[in-house]
PDB file of C-alpha atoms in Angstrom:
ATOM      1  CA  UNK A 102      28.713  -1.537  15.930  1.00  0.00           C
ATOM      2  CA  UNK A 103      25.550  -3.219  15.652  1.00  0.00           C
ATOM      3  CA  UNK A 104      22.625  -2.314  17.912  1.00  0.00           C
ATOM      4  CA  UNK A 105      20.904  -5.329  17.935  1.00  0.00           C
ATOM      5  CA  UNK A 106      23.048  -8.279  16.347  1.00  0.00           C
ATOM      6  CA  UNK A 107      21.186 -11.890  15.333  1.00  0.00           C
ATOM      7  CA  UNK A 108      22.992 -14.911  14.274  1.00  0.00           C
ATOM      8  CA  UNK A 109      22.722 -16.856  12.177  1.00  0.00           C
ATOM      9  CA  UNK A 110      21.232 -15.229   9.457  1.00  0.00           C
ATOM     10  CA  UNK A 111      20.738 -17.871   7.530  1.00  0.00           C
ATOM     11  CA  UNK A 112      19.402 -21.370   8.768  1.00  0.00           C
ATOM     12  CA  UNK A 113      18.655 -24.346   7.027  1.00  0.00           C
ATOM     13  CA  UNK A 114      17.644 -27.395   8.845  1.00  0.00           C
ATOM     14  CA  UNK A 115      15.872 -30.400   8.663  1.00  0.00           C
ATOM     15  CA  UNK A 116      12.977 -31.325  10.307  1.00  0.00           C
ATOM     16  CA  UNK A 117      12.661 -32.743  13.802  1.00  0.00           C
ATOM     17  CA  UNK A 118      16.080 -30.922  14.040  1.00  0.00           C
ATOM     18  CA  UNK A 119      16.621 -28.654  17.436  1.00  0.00           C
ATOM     19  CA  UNK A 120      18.045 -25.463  16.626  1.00  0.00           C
ATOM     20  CA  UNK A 121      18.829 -21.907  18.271  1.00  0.00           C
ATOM     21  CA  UNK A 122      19.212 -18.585  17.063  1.00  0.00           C
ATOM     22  CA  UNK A 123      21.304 -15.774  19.753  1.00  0.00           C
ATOM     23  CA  UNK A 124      20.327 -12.474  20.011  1.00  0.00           C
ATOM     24  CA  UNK A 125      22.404  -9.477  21.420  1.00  0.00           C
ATOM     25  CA  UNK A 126      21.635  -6.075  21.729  1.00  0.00           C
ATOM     26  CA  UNK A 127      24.512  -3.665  23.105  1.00  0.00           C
ATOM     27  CA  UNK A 128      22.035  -0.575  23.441  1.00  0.00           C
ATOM     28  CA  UNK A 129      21.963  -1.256  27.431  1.00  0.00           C
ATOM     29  CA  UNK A 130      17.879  -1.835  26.565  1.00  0.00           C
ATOM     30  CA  UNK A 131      15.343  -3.414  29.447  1.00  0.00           C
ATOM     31  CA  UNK A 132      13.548  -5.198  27.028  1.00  0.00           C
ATOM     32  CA  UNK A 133      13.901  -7.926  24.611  1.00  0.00           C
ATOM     33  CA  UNK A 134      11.423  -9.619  21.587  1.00  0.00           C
ATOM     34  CA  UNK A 135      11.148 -12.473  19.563  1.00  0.00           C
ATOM     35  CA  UNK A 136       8.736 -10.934  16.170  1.00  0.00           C
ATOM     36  CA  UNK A 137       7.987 -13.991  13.598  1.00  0.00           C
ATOM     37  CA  UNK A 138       7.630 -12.452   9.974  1.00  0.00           C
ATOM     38  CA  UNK A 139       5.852 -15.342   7.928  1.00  0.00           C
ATOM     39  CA  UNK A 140       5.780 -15.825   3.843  1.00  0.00           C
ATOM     40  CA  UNK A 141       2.989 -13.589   3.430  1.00  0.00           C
ATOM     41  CA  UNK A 142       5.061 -10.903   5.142  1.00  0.00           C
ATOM     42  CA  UNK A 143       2.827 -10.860   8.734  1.00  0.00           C
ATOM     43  CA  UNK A 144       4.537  -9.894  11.896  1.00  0.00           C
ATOM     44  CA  UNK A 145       3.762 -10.948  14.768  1.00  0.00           C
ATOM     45  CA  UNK A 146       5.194 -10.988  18.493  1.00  0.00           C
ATOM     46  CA  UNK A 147       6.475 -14.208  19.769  1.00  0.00           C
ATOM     47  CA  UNK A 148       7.789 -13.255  23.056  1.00  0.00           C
ATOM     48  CA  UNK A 149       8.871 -10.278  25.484  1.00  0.00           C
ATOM     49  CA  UNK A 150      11.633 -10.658  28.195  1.00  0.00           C
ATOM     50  CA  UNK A 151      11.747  -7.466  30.303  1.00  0.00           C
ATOM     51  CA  UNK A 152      15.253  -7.639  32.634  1.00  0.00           C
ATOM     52  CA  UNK A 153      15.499 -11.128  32.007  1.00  0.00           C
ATOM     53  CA  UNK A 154      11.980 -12.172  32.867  1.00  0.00           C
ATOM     54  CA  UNK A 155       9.450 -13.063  30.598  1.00  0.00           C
ATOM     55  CA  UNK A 156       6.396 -10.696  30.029  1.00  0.00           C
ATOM     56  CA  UNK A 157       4.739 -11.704  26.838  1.00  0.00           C
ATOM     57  CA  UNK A 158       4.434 -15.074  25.214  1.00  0.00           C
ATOM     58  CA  UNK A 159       1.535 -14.961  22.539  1.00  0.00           C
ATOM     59  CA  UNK A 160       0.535 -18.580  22.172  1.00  0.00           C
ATOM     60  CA  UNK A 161       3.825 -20.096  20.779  1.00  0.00           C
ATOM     61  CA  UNK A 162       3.822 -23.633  20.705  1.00  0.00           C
ATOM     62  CA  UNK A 163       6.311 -25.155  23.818  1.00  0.00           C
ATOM     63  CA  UNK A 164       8.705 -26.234  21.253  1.00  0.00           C
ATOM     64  CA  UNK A 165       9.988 -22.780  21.142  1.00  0.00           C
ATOM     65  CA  UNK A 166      11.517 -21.657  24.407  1.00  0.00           C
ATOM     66  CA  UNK A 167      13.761 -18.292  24.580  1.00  0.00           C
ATOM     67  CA  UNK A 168      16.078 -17.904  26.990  1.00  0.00           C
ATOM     68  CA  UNK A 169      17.507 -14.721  28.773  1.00  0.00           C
ATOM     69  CA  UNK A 170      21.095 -15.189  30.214  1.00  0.00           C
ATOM     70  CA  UNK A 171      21.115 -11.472  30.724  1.00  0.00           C
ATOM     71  CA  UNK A 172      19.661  -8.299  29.640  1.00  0.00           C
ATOM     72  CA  UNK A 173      21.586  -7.664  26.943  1.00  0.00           C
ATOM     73  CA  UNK A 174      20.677 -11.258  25.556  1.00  0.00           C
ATOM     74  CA  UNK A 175      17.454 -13.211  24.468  1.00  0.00           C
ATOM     75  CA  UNK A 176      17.936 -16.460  22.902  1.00  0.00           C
ATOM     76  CA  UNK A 177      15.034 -18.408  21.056  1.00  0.00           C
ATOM     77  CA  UNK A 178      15.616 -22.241  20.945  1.00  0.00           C
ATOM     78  CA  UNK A 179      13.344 -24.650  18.649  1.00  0.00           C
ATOM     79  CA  UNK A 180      12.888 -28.347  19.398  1.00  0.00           C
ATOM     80  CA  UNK A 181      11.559 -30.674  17.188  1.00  0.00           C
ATOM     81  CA  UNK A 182      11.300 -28.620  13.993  1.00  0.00           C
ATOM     82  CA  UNK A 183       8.468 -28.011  11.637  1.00  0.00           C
ATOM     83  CA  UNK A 184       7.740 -27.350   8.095  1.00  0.00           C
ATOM     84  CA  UNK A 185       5.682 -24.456   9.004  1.00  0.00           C
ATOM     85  CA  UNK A 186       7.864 -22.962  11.230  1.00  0.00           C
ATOM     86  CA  UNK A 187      10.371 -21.545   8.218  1.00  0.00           C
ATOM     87  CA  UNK A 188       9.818 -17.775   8.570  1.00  0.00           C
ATOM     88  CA  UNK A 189      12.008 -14.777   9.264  1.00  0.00           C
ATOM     89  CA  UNK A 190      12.457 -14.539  13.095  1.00  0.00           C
ATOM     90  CA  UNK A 191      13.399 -10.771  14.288  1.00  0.00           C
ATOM     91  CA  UNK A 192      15.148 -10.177  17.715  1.00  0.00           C
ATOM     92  CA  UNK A 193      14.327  -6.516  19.094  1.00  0.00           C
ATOM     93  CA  UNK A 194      14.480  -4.349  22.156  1.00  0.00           C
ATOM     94  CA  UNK A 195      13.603  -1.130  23.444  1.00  0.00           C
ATOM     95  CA  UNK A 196      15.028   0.838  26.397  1.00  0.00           C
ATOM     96  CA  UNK A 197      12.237  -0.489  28.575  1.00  0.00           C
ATOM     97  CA  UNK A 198       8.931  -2.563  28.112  1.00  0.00           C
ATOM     98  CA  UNK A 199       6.932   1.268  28.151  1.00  0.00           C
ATOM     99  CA  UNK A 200       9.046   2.628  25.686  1.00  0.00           C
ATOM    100  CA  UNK A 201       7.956   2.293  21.716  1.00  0.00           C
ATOM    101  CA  UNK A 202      10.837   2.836  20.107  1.00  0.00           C
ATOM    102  CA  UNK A 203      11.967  -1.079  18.928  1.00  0.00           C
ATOM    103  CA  UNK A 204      15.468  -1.489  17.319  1.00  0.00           C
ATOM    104  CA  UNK A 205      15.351  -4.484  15.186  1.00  0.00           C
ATOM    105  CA  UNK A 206      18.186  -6.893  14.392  1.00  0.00           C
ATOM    106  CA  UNK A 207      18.453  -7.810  10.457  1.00  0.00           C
ATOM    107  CA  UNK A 208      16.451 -11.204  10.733  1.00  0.00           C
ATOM    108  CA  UNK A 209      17.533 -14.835  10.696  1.00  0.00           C
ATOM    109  CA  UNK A 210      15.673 -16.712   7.621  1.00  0.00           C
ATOM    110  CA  UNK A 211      15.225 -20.086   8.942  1.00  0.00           C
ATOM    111  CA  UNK A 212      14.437 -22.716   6.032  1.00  0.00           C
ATOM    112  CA  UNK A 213      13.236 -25.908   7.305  1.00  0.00           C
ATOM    113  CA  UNK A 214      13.118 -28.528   4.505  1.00  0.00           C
TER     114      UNK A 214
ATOM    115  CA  UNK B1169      -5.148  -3.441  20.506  1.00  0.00           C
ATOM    116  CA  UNK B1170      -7.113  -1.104  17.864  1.00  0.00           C
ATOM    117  CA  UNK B1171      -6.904  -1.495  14.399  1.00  0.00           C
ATOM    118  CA  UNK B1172      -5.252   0.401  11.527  1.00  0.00           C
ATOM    119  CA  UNK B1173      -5.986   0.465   7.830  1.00  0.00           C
ATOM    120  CA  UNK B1174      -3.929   1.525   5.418  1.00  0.00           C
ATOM    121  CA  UNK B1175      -3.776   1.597   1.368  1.00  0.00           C
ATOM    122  CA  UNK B1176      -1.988  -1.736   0.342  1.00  0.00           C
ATOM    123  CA  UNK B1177       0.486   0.030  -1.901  1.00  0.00           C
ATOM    124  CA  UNK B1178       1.475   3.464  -3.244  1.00  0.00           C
ATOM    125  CA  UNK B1179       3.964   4.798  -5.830  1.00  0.00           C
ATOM    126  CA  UNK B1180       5.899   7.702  -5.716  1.00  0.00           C
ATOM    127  CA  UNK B1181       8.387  10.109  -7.521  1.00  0.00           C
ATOM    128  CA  UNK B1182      11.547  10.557  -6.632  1.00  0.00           C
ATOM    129  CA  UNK B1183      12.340  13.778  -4.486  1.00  0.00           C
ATOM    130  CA  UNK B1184       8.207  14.559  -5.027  1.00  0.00           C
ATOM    131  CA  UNK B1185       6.667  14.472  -1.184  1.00  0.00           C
ATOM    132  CA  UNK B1186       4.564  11.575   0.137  1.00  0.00           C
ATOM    133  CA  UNK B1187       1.776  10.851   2.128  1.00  0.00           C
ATOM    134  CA  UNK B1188       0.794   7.861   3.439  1.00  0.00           C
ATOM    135  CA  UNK B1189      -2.565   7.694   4.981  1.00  0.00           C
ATOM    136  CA  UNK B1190      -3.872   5.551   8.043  1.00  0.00           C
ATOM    137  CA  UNK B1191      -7.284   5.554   9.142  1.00  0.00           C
ATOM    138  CA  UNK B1192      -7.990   4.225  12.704  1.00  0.00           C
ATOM    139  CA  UNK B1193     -11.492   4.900  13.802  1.00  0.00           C
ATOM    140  CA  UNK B1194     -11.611   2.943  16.756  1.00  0.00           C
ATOM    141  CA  UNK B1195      -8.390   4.517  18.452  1.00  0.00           C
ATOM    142  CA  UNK B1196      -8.839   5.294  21.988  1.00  0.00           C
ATOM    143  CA  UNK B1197      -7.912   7.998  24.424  1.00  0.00           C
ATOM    144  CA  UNK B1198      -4.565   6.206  25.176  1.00  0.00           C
ATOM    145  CA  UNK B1199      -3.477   4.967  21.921  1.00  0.00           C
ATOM    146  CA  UNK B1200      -0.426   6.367  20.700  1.00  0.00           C
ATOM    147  CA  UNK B1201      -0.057   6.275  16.787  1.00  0.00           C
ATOM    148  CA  UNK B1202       3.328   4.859  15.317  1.00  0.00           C
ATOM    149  CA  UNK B1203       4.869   4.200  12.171  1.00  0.00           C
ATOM    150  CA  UNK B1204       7.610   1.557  11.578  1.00  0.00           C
ATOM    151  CA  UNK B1205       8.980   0.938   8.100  1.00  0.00           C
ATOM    152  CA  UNK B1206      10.916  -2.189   6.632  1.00  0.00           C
ATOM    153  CA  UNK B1207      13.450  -1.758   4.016  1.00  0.00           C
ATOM    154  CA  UNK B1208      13.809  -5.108   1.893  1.00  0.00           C
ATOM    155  CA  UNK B1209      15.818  -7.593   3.627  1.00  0.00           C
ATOM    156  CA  UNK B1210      15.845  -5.962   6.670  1.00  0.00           C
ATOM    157  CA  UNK B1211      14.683  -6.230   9.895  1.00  0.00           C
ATOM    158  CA  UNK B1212      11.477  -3.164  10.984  1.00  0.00           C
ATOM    159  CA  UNK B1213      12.815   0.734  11.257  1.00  0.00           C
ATOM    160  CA  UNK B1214      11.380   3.076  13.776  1.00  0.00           C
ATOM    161  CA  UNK B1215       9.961   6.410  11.842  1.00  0.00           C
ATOM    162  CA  UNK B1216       7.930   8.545  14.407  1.00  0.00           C
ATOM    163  CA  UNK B1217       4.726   8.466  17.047  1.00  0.00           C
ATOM    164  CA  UNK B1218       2.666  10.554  18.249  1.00  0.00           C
ATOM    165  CA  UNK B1219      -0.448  11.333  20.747  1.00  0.00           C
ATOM    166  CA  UNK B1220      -2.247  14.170  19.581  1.00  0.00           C
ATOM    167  CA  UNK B1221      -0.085  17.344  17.531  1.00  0.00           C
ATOM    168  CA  UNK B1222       1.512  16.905  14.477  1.00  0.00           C
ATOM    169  CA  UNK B1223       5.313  15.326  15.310  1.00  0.00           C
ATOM    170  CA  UNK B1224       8.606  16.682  13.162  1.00  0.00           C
ATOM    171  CA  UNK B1225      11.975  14.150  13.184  1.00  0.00           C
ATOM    172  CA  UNK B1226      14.970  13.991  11.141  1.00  0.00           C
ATOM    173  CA  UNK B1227      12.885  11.315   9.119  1.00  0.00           C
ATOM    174  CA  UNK B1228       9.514  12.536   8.473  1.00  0.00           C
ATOM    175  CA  UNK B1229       6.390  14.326   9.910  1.00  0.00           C
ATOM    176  CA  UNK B1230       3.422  12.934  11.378  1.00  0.00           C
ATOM    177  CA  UNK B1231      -0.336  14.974  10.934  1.00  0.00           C
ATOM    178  CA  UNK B1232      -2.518  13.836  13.305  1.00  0.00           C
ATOM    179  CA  UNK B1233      -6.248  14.573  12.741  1.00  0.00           C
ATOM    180  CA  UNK B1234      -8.118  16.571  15.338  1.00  0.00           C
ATOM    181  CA  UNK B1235     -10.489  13.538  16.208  1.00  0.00           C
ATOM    182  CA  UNK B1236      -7.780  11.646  15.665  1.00  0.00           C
ATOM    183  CA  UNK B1237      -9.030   9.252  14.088  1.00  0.00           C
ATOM    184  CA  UNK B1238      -6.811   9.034  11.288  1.00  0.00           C
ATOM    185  CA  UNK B1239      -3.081  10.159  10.537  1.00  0.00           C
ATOM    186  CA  UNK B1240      -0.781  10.831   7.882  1.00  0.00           C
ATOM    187  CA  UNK B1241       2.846   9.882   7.578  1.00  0.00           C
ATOM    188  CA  UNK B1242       4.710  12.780   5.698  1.00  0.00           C
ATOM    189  CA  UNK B1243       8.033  12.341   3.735  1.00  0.00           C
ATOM    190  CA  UNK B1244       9.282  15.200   2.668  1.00  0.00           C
ATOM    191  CA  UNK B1245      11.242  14.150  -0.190  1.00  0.00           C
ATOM    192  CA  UNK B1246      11.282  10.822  -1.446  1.00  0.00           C
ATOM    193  CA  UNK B1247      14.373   8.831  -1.977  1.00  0.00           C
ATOM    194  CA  UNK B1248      15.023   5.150  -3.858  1.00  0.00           C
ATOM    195  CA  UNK B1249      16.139   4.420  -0.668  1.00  0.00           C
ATOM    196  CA  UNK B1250      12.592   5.219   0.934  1.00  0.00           C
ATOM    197  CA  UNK B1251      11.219   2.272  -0.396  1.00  0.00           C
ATOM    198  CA  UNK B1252       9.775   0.202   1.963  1.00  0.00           C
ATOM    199  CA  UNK B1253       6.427  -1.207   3.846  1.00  0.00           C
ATOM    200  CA  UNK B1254       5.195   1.545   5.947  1.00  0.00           C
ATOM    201  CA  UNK B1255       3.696   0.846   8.779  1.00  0.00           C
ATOM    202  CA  UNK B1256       0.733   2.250  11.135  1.00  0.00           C
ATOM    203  CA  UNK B1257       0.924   0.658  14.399  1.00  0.00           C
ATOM    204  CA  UNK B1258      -1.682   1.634  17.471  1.00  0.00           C
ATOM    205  CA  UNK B1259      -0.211   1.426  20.834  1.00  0.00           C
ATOM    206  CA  UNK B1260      -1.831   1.337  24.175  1.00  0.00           C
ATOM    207  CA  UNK B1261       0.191   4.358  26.509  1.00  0.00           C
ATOM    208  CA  UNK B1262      -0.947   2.305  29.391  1.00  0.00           C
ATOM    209  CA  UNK B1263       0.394  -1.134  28.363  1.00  0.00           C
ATOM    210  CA  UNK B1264       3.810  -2.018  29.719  1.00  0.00           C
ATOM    211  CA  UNK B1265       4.413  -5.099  27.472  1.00  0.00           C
ATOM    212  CA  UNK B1266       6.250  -2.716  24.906  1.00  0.00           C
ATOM    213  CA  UNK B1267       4.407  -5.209  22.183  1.00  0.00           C
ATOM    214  CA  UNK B1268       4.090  -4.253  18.548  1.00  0.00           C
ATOM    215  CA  UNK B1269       0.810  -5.378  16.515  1.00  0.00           C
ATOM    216  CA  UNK B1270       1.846  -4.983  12.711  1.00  0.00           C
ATOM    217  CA  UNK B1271      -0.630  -4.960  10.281  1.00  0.00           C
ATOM    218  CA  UNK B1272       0.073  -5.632   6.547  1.00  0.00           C
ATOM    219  CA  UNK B1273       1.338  -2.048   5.829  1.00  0.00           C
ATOM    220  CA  UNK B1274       1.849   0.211   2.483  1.00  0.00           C
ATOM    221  CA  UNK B1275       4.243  -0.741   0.618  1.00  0.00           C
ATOM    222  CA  UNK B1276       5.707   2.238  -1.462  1.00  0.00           C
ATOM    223  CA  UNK B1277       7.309   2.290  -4.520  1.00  0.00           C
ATOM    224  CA  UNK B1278       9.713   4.902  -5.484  1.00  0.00           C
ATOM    225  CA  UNK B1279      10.475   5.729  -9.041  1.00  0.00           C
ATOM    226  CA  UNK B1280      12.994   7.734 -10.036  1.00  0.00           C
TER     227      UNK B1280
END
C-alpha cells in the first residue's frame, strides 16, 4: 500500500484550463502539504492543512485553492491555468504539524502548454 | 528559517563511505538539523535529524559539530541506489507549521 498516494501523475492541460490533483495519505497523519518543485529543481511549500484546517499558505496566487474533505485527504485545485505554473506538485504529511518526519507522495508533473 | 549550505554536487564509489557536509552558521538554539533525500523521479525521502549528539538509523548517521554549527550526513556504504539530492534542512523545534524550507541540495553521484 501506498503511504501517501497522488493522482494523476501525469497532467497535461491547456491553458486557462481548471484542473485538480487528489491527494491521500492512509498513514492516519494530522497534517497535510502541497510542496511545488519547479524546473530548476526548487522546493517550496505551497500549503499546510493540519486536521482539515489550513495552517500555512505561502503566498500562492488565489487561483490555487486546496481543499481538505478529511484528514486523510488534501486536494489542490487550479483555476485558470498558467504557463508558469507547469512544475512537479508533491502532496505530503506527517503525523502532526510538530512532527518532521514528511512522507512524500511520487509527484504529479503537470505540463501546461 | 536559518540557512544551510551545502557542496552542489559530490561523487562517490560504490560501497566506499560518504560524507556529505552542511554548514549552517546561523542555526539557533532551537533548530533541529534534517536531511531529506530525492531519488530521481520521486517524490523527497526522510533520512535522519537531529538536535545536538550524533544520530544512528537504519539509513545513515548524522555528526553533529559541538557548536553546531555545521553537520555531516554519513552513509556508510554507498549504493547505485543512493543516488540522489541530499538535503540539509533547518527546522525551528518551536514552530508548529511542520513546514519544510529546501534548499538546492548535493546531488551525489555514485559510480560503481
Amino acid at each position: 500500500d501506498t503511504a501517501v498516494s497522488q493522482t494523476p501523475k501525469y497532467l497535461v492541460t491547456q491553458m486557462g484550463n481548471d484542473k485538480s490533483i487528489k491527494c491521500e495519505q492512509n498513514l492516519g497523519h494530522d497534517t497535510m502539504y502541497w510542496y511545488k518543485q519547479d524546473s530548476k529543481k526548487f522546493l517550496k511549500i505551497m500549503f499546510s492543512y493540519n486536521n482539515k484546517e489550513l495552517i500555512i499558505n505561502e503566498t500562492v496566487p488565489n487561483r490555487f485553492s486546496p481543499k481538505s474533505p478529511d484528514k486523510a485527504h488534501l486536494n489542490l485545485h487550479i483555476n485558470s491555468l498558467e504557463l508558469g505554473d507547469s512544475a512537479v506538485y508533491f502532496c505530503a504529511s506527517s503525523r502532526n504539524s510538530q512532527i518532521t518526519e514528511a512522507f512524500f507522495g511520487q509527484g504529479t508533473r503537470l505540463t501546461v502548454v | 528559517d536559518a540557512k544551510t549550505t551545502q557542496p552542489n554536487s559530490m561523487e562517490s564509489n560504490e560501497e566506499e563511505p560518504v560524507h556529505l557536509p552542511c554548514n549552517h552558521s546561523t542555526i539557533s538554539g532551537t533548530d533541529y538539523i534534517h536531511w531529506y533525500r530525492q531519488l530521481p523521479s520521486q517524490g523527497p525521502e526522510y533520512v535522519i535529524h537531529g538536535l545536538t549528539s550524533n544520530v544512528n538509523n537504519r539509513m545513515a548517521s548524522l555528526a553533529i559539530a559541538e557548536d553546531r554549527k555545521s553537520s555531516t550526513l554519513i552513509l556508510h556504504r554507498a549504493t547505485l541506489r543512493d543516488a540522489a539530492v541530499y538535503y540539509c534542512i533547518l527546522r525551528d523545534g518551536s514552530s508548529n507549521t511542520g513546514k519544510l524550507i529546501f534548499g538546492q541540495g548535493t546531488t551525489l553521484q555514485v559510480k560503481p
